[in-house]
Short mmCIF file of C-alpha atoms in Angstrom, two decimals:
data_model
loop_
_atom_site.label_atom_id
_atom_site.label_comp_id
_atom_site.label_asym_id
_atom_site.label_seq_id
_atom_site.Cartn_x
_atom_site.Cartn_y
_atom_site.Cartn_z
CA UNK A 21 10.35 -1.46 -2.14
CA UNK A 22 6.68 -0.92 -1.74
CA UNK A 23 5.51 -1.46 2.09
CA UNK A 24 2.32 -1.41 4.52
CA UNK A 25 2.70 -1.73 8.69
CA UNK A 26 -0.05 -2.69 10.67
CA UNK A 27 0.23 -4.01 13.65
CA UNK A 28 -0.43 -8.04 13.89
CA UNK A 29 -2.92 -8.64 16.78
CA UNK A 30 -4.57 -6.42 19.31
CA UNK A 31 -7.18 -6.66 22.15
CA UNK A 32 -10.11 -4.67 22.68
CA UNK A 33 -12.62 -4.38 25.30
CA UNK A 34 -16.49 -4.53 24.39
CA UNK A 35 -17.54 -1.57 24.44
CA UNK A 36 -14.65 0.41 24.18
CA UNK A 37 -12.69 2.74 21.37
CA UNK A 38 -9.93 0.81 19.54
CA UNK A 39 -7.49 2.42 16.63
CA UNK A 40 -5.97 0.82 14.29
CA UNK A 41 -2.71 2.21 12.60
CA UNK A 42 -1.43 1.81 9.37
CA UNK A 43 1.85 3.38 7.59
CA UNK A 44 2.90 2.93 4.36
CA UNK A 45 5.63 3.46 2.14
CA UNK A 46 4.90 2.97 -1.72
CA UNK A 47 5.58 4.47 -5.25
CA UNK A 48 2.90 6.82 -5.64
CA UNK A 49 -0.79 7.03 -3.37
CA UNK A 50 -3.97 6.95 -5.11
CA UNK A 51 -6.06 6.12 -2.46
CA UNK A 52 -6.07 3.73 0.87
CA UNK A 53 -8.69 0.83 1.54
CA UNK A 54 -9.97 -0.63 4.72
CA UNK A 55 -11.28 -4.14 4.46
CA UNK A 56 -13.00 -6.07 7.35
CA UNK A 57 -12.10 -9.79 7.35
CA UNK A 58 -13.87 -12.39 9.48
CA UNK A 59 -11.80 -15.94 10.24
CA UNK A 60 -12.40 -17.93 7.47
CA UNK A 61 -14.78 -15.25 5.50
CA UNK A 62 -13.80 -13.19 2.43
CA UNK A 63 -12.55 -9.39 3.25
CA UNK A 64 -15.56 -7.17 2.96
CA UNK A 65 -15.36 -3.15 1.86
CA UNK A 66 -14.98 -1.07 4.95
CA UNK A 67 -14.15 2.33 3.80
CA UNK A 68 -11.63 4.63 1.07
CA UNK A 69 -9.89 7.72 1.28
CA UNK A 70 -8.11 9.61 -0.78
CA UNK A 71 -7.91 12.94 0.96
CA UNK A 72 -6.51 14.04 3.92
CA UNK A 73 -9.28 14.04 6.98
CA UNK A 74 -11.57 11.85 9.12
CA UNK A 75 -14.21 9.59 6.73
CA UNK A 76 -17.08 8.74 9.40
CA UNK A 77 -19.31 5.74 8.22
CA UNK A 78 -21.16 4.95 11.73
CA UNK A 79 -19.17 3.07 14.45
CA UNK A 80 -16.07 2.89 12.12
CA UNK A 81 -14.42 6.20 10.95
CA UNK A 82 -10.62 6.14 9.28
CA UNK A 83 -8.21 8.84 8.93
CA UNK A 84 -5.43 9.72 5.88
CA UNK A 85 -2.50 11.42 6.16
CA UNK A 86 -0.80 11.52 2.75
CA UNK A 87 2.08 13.93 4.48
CA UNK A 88 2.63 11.13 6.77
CA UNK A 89 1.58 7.95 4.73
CA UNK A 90 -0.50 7.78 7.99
CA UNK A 91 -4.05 6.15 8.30
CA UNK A 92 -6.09 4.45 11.02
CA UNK A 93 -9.38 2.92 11.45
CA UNK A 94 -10.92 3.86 14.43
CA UNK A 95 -13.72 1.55 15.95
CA UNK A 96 -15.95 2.56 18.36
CA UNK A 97 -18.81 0.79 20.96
CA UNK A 98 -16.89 -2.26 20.26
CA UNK A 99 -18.85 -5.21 19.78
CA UNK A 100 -18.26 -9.40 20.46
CA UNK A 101 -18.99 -8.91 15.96
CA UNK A 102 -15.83 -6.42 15.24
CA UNK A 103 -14.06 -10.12 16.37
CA UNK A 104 -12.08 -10.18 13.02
CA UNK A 105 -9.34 -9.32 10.66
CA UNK A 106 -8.49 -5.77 9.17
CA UNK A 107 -6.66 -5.09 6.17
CA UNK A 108 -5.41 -2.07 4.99
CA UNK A 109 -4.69 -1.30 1.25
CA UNK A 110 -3.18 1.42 -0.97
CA UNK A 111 -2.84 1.73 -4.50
CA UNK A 112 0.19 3.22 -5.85
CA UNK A 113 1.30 5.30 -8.82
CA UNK A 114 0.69 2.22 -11.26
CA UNK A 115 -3.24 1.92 -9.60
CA UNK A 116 -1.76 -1.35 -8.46
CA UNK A 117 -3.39 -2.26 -5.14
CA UNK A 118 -0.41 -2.63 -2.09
CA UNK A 119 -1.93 -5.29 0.69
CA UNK A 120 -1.13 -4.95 4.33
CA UNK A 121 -0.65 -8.25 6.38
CA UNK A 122 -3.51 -7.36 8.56
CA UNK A 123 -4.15 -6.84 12.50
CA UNK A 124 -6.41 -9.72 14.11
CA UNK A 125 -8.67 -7.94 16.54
CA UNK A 126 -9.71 -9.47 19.75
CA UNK A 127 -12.49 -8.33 21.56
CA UNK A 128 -13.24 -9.69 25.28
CA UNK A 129 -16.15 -9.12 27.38
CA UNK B 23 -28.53 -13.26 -3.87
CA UNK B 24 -25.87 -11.30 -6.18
CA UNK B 25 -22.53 -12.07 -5.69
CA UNK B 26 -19.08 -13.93 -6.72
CA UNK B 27 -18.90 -17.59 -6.32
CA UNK B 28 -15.89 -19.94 -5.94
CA UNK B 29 -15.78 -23.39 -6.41
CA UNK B 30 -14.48 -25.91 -4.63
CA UNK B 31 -14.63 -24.39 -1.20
CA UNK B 32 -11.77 -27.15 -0.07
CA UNK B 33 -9.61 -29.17 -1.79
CA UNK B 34 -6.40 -31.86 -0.91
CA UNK B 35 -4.51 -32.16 -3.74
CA UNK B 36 -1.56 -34.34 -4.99
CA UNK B 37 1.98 -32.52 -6.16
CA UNK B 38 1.88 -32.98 -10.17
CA UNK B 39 -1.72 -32.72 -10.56
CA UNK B 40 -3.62 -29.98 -12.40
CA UNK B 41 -6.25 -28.08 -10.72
CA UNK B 42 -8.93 -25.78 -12.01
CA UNK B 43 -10.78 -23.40 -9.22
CA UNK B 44 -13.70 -21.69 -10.67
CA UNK B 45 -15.53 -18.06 -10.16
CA UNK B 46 -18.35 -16.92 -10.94
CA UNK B 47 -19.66 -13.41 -10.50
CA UNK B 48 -23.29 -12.22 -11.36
CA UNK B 49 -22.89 -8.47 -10.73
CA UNK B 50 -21.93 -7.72 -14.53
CA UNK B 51 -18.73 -6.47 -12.85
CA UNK B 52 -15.86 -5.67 -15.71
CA UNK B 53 -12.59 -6.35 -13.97
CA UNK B 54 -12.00 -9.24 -12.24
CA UNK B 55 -8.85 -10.51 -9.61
CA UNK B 56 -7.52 -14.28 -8.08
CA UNK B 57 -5.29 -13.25 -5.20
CA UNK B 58 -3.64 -15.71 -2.76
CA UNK B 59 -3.67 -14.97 1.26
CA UNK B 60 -0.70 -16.73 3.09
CA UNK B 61 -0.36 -16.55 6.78
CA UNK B 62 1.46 -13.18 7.99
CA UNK B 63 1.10 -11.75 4.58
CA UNK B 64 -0.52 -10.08 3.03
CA UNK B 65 -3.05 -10.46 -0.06
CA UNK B 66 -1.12 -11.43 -2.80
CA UNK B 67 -2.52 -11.19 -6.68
CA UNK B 68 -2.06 -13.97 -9.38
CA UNK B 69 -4.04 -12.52 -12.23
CA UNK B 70 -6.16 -10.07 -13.39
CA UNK B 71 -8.66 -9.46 -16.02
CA UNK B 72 -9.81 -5.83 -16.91
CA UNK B 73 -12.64 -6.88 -18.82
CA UNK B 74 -13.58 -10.07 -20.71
CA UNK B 75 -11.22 -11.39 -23.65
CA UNK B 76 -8.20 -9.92 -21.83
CA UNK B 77 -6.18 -11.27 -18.81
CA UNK B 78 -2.89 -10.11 -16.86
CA UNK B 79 -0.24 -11.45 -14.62
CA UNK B 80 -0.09 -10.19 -11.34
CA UNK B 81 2.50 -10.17 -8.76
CA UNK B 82 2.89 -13.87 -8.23
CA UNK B 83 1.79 -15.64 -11.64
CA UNK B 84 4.27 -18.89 -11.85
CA UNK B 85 2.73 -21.81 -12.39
CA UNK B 86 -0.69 -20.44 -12.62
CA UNK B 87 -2.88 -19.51 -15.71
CA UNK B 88 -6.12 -17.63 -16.10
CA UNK B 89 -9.23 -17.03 -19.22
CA UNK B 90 -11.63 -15.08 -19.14
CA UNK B 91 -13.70 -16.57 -22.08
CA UNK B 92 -16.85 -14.33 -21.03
CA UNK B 93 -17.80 -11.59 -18.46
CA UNK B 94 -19.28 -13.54 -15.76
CA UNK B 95 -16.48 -16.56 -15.14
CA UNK B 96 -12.77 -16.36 -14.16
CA UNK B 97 -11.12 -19.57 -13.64
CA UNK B 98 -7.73 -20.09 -12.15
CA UNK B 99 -5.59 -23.55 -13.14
CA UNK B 100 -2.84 -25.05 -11.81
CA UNK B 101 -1.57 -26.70 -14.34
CA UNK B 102 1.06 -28.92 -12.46
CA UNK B 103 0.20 -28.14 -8.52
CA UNK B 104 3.49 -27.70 -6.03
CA UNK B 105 3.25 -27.71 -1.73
CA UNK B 106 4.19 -24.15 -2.19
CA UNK B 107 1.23 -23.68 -3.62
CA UNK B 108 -0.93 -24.44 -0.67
CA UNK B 109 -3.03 -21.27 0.36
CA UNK B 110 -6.37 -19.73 0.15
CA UNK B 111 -7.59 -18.02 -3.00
CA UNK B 112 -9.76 -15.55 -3.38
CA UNK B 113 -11.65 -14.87 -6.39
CA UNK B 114 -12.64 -10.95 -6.62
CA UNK B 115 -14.63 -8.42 -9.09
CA UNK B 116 -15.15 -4.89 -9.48
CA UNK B 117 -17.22 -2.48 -11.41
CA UNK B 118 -13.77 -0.19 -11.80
CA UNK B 119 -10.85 -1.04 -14.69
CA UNK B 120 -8.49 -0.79 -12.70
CA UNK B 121 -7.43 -2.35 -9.55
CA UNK B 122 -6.91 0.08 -7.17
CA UNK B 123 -9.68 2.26 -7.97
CA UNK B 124 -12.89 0.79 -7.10
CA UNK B 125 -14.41 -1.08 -4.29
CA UNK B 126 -13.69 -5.25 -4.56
CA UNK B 127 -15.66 -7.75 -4.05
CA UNK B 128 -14.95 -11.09 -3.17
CA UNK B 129 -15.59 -14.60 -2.88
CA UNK B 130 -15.46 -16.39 0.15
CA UNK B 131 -12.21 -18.43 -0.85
CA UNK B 132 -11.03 -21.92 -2.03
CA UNK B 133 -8.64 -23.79 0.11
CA UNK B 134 -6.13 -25.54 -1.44
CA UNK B 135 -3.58 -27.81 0.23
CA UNK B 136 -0.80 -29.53 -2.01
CA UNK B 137 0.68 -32.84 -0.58
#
């Protein structure tokens, strides 16, 4: 069957770095989604890849590795905001679109 | 402001009856998505539609049903609601045909709870 790990809850310092792993085991990779997700908000576009390597976008940068079926999100100068949910999301062979459960991250002062 | 709309926001509902939660998007996006998000799992989609006039069944489809009469609305019914039904459900679009190939954007979610 078609799978995505992430972790379910972590805690952060403000202020600090914080990476956020995600494996995945599906028929077929045509890309992998990060999506930010605030309690009680819609999921909001983060970032794609679809090659191997480091996509920076600001604070946030994630990493592929299609060898390994291997990404993170990496977050950096955390802030009380980055308070949320964060899903990560492949699409397979079929461009079907393979949800992780998502990791609730908690930030403290 | 541009954007996807859902409609109701919250909603109790009584085993048996039919429900109709409505979306609205104003971005002229082609493909739209109603997914449900259950605690510990993740996003799960209902139906699809790839452009308007066509529709698709998703992963979990049962007792749901979908049109997509024009571009800009996407309605989900239940036609005879169950507790198992009880989620949220998120309305999304996209400017891509397919799924997994495009950035998604999405509504900020109807919560339904069947008694």
């Amino acid at each position: 069957g078609q799978n995505i790990d992430q972790p379910t809850e972590m805690t952060a310092t403000e202020g600090a770095i914080v990476q956020i792993n995600c494996t995945y085991q599906t028929s077929g990779f045509n890309g992998l989604f990060w999506y930010q997700q605030h309690a009680g908000e819609a999921p909001t576009f983060l970032s794609y890849n679809v090659l191997d390597g480091l996509e920076e976008k600001g604070r946030f940068s994630s990493f592929l590795s299609r060898s390994k079926g291997y990404s993170y999100l990496l977050l950096k100068e955390l802030q009380m905001k980055d308070s949320a949910s964060y899903l990560c999301a492949v699409t397979d062979s079929n461009y079907q679109l393979i949800w992780g459960a998502g990791t609730k991250l908690i930030i403290k002062p | 402001i541009a954007g996807i709309t859902q409609a109701p926001t919250s909603q109790i509902l009584a085993a048996g009856r039919r429900m109709t939660l409505r979306c609205t998007q104003d971005m002229r996006h082609n493909a739209m998505y109603w997914y449900r998000q259950d605690l510990g799992l993740g996003l799960r989609l209902i139906h699809y539609s790839n452009t308007a006039g066509t529709t698709g069944k998703g992963e979990v489809p049962d007792g749901y049903s979908v049109s997509r009469a024009n571009t800009d609305d996407f309605p989900l019914t239940l036609a005879s609601a169950v507790p198992s039904q009880t989620s949220v459900y998120f309305c999304a679009s996209s400017d891509s045909y397919r799924e997994g190939t495009g950035e998604l954007f999405f509504g900020e979610g109807s919560r339904l709870t069947v008694l």
